[in-house]
Coordinates of C-alpha atoms in Angstrom, one line a residue:
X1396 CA 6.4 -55.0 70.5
X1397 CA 6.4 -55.0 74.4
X1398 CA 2.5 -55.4 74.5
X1399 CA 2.4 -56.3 78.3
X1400 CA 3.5 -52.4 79.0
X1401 CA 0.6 -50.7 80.8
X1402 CA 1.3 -47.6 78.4
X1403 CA -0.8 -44.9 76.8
X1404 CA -1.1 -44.2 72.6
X1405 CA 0.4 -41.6 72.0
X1406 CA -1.7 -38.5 70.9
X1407 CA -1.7 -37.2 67.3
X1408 CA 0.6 -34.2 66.3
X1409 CA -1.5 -30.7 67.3
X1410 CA -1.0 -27.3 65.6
X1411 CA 1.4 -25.4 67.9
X1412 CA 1.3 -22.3 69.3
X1413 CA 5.1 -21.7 67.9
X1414 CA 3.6 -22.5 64.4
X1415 CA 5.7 -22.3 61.5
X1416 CA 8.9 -23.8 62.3
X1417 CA 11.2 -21.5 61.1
X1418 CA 14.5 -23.7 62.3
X1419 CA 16.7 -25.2 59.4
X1420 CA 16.8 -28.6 61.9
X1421 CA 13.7 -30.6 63.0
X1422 CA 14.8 -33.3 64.9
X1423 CA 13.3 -37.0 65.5
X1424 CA 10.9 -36.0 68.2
X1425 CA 6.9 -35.5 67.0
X1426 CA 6.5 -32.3 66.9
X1427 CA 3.1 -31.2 69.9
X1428 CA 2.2 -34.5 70.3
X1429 CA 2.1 -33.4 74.4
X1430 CA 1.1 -29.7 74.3
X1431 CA 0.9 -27.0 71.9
X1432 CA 3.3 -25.4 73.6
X1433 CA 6.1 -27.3 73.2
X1434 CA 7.5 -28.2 69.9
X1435 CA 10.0 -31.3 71.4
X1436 CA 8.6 -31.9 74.8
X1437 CA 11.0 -34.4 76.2
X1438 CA 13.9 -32.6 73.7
X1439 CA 13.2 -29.3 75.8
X1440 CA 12.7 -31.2 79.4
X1441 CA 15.8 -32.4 79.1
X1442 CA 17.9 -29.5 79.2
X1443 CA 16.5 -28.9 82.7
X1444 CA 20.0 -30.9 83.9
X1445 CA 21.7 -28.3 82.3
X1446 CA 20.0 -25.8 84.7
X1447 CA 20.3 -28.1 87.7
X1448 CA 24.6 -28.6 87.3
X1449 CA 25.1 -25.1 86.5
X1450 CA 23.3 -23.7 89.2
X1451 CA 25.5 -26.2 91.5
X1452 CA 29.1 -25.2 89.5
X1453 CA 28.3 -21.7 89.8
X1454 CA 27.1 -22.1 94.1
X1455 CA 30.4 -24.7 94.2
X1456 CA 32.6 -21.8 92.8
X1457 CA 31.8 -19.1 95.0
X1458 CA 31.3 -21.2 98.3
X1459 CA 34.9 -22.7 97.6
X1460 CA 36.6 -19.5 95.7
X1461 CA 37.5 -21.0 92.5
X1462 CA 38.4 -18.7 90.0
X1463 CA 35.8 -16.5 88.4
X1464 CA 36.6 -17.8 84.9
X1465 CA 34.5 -21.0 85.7
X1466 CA 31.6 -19.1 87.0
X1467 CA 31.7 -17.7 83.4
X1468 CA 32.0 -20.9 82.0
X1469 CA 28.9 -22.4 84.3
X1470 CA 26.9 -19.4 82.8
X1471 CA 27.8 -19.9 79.4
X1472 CA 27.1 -23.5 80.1
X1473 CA 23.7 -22.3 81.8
X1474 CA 23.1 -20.5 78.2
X1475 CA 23.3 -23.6 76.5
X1476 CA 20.7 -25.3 78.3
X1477 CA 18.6 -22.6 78.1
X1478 CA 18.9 -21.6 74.6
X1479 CA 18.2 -25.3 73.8
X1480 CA 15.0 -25.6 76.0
X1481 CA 13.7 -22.5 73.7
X1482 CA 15.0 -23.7 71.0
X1483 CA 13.2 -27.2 70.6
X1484 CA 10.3 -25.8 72.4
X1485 CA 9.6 -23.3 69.4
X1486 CA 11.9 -25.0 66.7
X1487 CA 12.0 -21.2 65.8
X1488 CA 15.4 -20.1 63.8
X1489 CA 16.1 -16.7 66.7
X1490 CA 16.2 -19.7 69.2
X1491 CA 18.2 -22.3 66.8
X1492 CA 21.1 -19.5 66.8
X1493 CA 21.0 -19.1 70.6
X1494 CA 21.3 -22.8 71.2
X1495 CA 24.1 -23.3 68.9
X1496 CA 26.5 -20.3 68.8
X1497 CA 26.4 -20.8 72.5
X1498 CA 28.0 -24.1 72.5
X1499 CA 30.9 -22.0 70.7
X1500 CA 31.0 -19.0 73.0
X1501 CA 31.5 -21.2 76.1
X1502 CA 33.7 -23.5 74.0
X1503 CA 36.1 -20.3 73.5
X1504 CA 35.9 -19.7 77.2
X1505 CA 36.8 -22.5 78.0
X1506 CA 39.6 -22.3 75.3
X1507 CA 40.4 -18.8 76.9
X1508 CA 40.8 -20.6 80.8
X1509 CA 43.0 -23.4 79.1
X1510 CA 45.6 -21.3 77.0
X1511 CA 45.6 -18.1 79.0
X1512 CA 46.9 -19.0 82.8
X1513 CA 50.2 -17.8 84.2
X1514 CA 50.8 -16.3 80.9
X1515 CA 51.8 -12.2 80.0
X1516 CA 48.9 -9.9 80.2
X1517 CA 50.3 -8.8 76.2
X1518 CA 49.3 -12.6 75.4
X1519 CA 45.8 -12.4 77.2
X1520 CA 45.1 -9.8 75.5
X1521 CA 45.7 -10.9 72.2
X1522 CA 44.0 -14.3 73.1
X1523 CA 41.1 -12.7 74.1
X1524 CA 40.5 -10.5 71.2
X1525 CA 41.3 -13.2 68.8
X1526 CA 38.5 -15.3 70.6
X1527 CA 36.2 -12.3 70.2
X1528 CA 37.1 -12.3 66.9
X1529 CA 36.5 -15.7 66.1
X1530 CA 32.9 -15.5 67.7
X1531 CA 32.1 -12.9 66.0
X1532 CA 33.3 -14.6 62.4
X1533 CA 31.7 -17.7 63.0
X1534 CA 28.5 -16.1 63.8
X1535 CA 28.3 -14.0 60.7
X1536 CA 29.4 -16.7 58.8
X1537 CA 26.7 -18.7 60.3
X1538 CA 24.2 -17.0 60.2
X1539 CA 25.3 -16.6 56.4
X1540 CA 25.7 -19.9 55.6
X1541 CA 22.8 -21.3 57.5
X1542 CA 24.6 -24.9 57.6
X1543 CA 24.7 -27.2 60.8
X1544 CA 27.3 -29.3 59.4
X1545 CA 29.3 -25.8 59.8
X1546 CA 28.4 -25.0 63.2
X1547 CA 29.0 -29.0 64.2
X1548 CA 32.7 -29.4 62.3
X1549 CA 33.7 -25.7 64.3
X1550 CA 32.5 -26.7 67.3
X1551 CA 34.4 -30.6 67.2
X1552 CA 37.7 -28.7 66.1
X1553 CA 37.4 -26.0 69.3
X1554 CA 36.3 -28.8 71.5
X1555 CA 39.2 -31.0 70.4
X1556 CA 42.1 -28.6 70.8
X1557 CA 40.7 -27.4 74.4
X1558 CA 40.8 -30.7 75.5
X1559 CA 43.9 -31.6 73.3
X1560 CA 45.9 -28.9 75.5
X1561 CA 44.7 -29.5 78.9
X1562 CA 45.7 -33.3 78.6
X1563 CA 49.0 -32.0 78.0
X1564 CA 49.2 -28.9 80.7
X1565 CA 48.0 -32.1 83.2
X1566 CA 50.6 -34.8 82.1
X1567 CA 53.4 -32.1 81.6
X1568 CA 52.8 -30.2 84.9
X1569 CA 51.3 -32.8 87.2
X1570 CA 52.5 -36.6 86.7
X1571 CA 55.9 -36.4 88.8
X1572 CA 58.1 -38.4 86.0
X1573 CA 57.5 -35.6 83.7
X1574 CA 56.8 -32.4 85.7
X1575 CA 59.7 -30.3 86.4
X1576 CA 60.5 -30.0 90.0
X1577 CA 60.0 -26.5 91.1
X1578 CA 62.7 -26.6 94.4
X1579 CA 65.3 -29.0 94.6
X1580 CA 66.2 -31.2 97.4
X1581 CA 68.2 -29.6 100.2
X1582 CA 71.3 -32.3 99.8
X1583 CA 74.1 -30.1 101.4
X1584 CA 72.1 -29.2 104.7
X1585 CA 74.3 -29.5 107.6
X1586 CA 70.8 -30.5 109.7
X1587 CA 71.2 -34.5 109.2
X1588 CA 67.5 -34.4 110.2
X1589 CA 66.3 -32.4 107.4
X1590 CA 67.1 -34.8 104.6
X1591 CA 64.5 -37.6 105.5
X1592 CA 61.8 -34.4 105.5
X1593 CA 62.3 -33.0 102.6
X1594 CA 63.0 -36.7 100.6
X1595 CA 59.7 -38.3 102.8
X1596 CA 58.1 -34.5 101.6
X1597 CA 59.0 -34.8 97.8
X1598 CA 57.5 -39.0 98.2
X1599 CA 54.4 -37.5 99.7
X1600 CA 54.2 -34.6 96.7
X1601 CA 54.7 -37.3 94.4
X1602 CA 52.3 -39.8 95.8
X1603 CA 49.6 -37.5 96.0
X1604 CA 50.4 -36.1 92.4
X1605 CA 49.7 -39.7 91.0
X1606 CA 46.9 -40.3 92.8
X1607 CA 45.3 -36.8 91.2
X1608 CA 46.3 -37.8 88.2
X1609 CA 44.3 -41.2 88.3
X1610 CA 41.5 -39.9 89.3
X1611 CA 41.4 -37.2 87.2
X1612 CA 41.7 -39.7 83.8
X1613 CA 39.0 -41.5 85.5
X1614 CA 37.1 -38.4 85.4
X1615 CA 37.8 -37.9 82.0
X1616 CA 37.1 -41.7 81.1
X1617 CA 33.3 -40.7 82.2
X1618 CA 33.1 -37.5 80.6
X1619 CA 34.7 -38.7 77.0
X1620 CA 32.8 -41.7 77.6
X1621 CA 29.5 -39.7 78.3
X1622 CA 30.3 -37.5 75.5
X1623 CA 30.8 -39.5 72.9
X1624 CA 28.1 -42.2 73.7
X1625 CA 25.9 -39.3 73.6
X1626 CA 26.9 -38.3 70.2
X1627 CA 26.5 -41.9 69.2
X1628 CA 23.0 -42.0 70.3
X1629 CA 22.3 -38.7 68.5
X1630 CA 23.4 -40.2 65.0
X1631 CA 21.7 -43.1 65.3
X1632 CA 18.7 -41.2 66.7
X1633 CA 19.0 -38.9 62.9
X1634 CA 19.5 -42.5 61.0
X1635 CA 17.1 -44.8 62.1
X1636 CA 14.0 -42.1 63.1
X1637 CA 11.7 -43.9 60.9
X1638 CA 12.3 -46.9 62.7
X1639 CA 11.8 -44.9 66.3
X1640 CA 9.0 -43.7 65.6
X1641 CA 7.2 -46.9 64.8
X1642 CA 8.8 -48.4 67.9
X1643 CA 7.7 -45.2 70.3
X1644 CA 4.2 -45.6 68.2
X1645 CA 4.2 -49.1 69.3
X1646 CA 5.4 -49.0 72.9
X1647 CA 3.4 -46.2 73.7
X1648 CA 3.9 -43.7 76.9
X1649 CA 5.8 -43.2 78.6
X1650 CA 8.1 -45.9 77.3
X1651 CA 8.6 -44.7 73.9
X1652 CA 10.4 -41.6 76.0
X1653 CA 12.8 -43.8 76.4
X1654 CA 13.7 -44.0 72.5
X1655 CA 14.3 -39.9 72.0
X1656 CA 17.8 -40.3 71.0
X1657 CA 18.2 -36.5 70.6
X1658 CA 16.9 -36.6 74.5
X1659 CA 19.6 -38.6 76.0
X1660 CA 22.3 -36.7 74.0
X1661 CA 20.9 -33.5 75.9
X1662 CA 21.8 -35.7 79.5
X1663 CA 24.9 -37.5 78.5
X1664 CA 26.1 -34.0 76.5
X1665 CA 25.6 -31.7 79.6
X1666 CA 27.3 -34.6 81.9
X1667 CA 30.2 -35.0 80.1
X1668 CA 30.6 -30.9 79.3
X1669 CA 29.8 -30.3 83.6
X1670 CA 32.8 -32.9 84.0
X1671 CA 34.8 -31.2 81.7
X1672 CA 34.5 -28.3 83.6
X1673 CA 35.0 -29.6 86.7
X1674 CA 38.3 -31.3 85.9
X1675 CA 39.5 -28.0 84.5
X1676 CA 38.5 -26.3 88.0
X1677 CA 40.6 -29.0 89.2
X1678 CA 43.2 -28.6 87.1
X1679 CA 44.2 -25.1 87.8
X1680 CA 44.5 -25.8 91.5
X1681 CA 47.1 -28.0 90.9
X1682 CA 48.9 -25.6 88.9
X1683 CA 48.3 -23.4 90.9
X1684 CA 50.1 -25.9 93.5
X1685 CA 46.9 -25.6 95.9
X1686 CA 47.0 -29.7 95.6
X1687 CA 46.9 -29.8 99.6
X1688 CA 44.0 -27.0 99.9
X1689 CA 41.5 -28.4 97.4
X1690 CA 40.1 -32.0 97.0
X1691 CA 38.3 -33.8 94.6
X1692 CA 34.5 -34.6 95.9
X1693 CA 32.9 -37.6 94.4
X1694 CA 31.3 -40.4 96.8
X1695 CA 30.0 -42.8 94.1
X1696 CA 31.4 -42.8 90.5
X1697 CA 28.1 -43.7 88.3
X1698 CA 25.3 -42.0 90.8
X1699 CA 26.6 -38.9 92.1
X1700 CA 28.3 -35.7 90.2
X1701 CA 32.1 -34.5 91.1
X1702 CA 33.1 -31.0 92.9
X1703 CA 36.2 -29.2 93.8
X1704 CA 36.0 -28.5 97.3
X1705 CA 38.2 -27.1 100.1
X1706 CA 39.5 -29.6 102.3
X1707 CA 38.0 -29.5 105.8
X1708 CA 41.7 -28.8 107.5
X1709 CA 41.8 -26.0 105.6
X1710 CA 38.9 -24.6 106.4
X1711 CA 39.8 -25.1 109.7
X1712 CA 43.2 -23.7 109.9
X1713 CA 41.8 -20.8 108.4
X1714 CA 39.1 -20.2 110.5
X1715 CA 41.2 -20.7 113.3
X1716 CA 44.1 -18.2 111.8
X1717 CA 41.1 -16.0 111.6
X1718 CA 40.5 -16.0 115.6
X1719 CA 44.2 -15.4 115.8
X1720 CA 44.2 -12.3 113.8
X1721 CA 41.2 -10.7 115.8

């Protein structure tokens, strides 16, 4: 197979320095085939992206003042990457619980920025402590039960109704033939003037609300799309491993890198959860009605990674309302 590569054999399996796997999952990748050091060397490289995006969410939230909850969420998101770098680097159980329970914890955070806005600080609270709650549960139960499929079938259901209620907080509050209009028109003015503003202002709202809301299902198109092809690849990555590893045997380095499955779930995964994260960022500044403030900034849709940021006539105007007030 592919015997005009320039490639190198791959080197046989070495006793780790992590020795015994302790982990109740031992994925596809040879295990310290590269360096006794790492269990999964291109399974642990790979998180690196999650490092890279969180680092810019988290600089893109406090350069731009979006609210802290998505700071929270890049660190929990930061976490995953992390815990999952250790984790396939040892393939050690302490590490295992780390990777996975913190795909729930920033799942309920997440949960937490979707169902808690504009709502009574009675219902926050009880949200908040039920999401503790839940945490807590699912770790013990976990940790208990010592099941992936577990972990896996909670963390689908949390992921599902997160997104399931943010498509509908974006439809229901955004796209102008459903969202309820917040002023109405000024019809009985005496200014004959002031009708063609406020109609032309309502077009322009309304306009620009459609326009965010194509973009934005674009942005989830890539994200679901990323997602879920990820998660594709990862099952046919557990399936067919026997297979992969006689192709990566055959191919050699470093094209057989190119066959990790569990690899490119890491990259498509923590591109699709960054996305998601980014919409939501985006999400509450329209509901927040902060539509002509904020902006969404992505210059090339497959080859560069979206941002909130604050348009530049805003900075302006503030910066200039700034001088005023001195």
């Amino acid at each position: 197979m592919a015997a005009w590569l320039p490639s190198i054999p791959y080197p046989p399996e070495q006793e780790g320095y992590w020795a015994p796997i302790t982990a109740t999952l031992d994925w596809c990748e040879e295990n310290y085939y590269a360096t006794q050091y790492s269990a999964e060397i291109v399974n642990s490289m790979t998180n690196l992206l999650f490092a890279y995006l969180a680092i810019k969410g988290i600089s893109n939230c406090i350069i731009n003042g979006h609210d802290r909850i998505f700071i929270v969420s890049f660190l929990g998101y930061l976490v995953v990457g992390v815990g999952s770098f250790l984790f396939h680097s040892t393939l050690k159980y302490p590490m295992q619980l780390i990777d996975e329970l913190s795909m729930i914890y920033t799942t309920c955070i997440m949960f937490y920025a979707t169902f808690a806005h504009n709502k009574s600080t009675r219902y926050i609270t009880i949200l908040a402590g039920s999401l503790i709650t839940l945490s807590v549960s699912i770790t013990a139960y976990y940790h208990y039960l010592k099941d992936p499929i577990f972990h896996q079938v909670v963390y689908a259901i949390l992921t599902a109704i997160v997104l399931i209620r943010a498509l509908y907080v974006m439809e229901i509050n955004i796209r102008p033939s459903l969202r309820m209009k917040e002023t109405a028109l000024r019809s009985d003015s005496a200014d004959s003037d002031t009708k063609p503003r406020t109609r032309n202002e309502q077009r322009r709202i309304d306009d620009r609300d459609a326009k965010i809301l194509r973009t934005m299902w674009i942005m989830i198109a890539y994200g679901l799309s990323a997602f879920l092809g990820g998660f594709a690849v990862w099952n046919l990555d557990n399936v067919f491993c026997p297979t992969l590893r006689t192709w990566r045997r055959k191919v050699g380095l470093p094209w057989g890198i190119l066959l990790e499955g569990h690899g490119w779930w890491h990259l498509m995964t923590g591109i699709g959860a960054y996305y998601y994260i980014v919409w939501g960022i985006w999400l509450r500044h329209c509901l927040n009605h902060k539509q002509d403030d904020y902006e969404l900034y992505w210059p090339r849709l497959l080859t560069s990674m979206p941002s909130v940021v604050r348009k530049r006539g805003h900075n302006q105007a503030a910066i200039a309302n700034g001088k005023k007030k001195r």
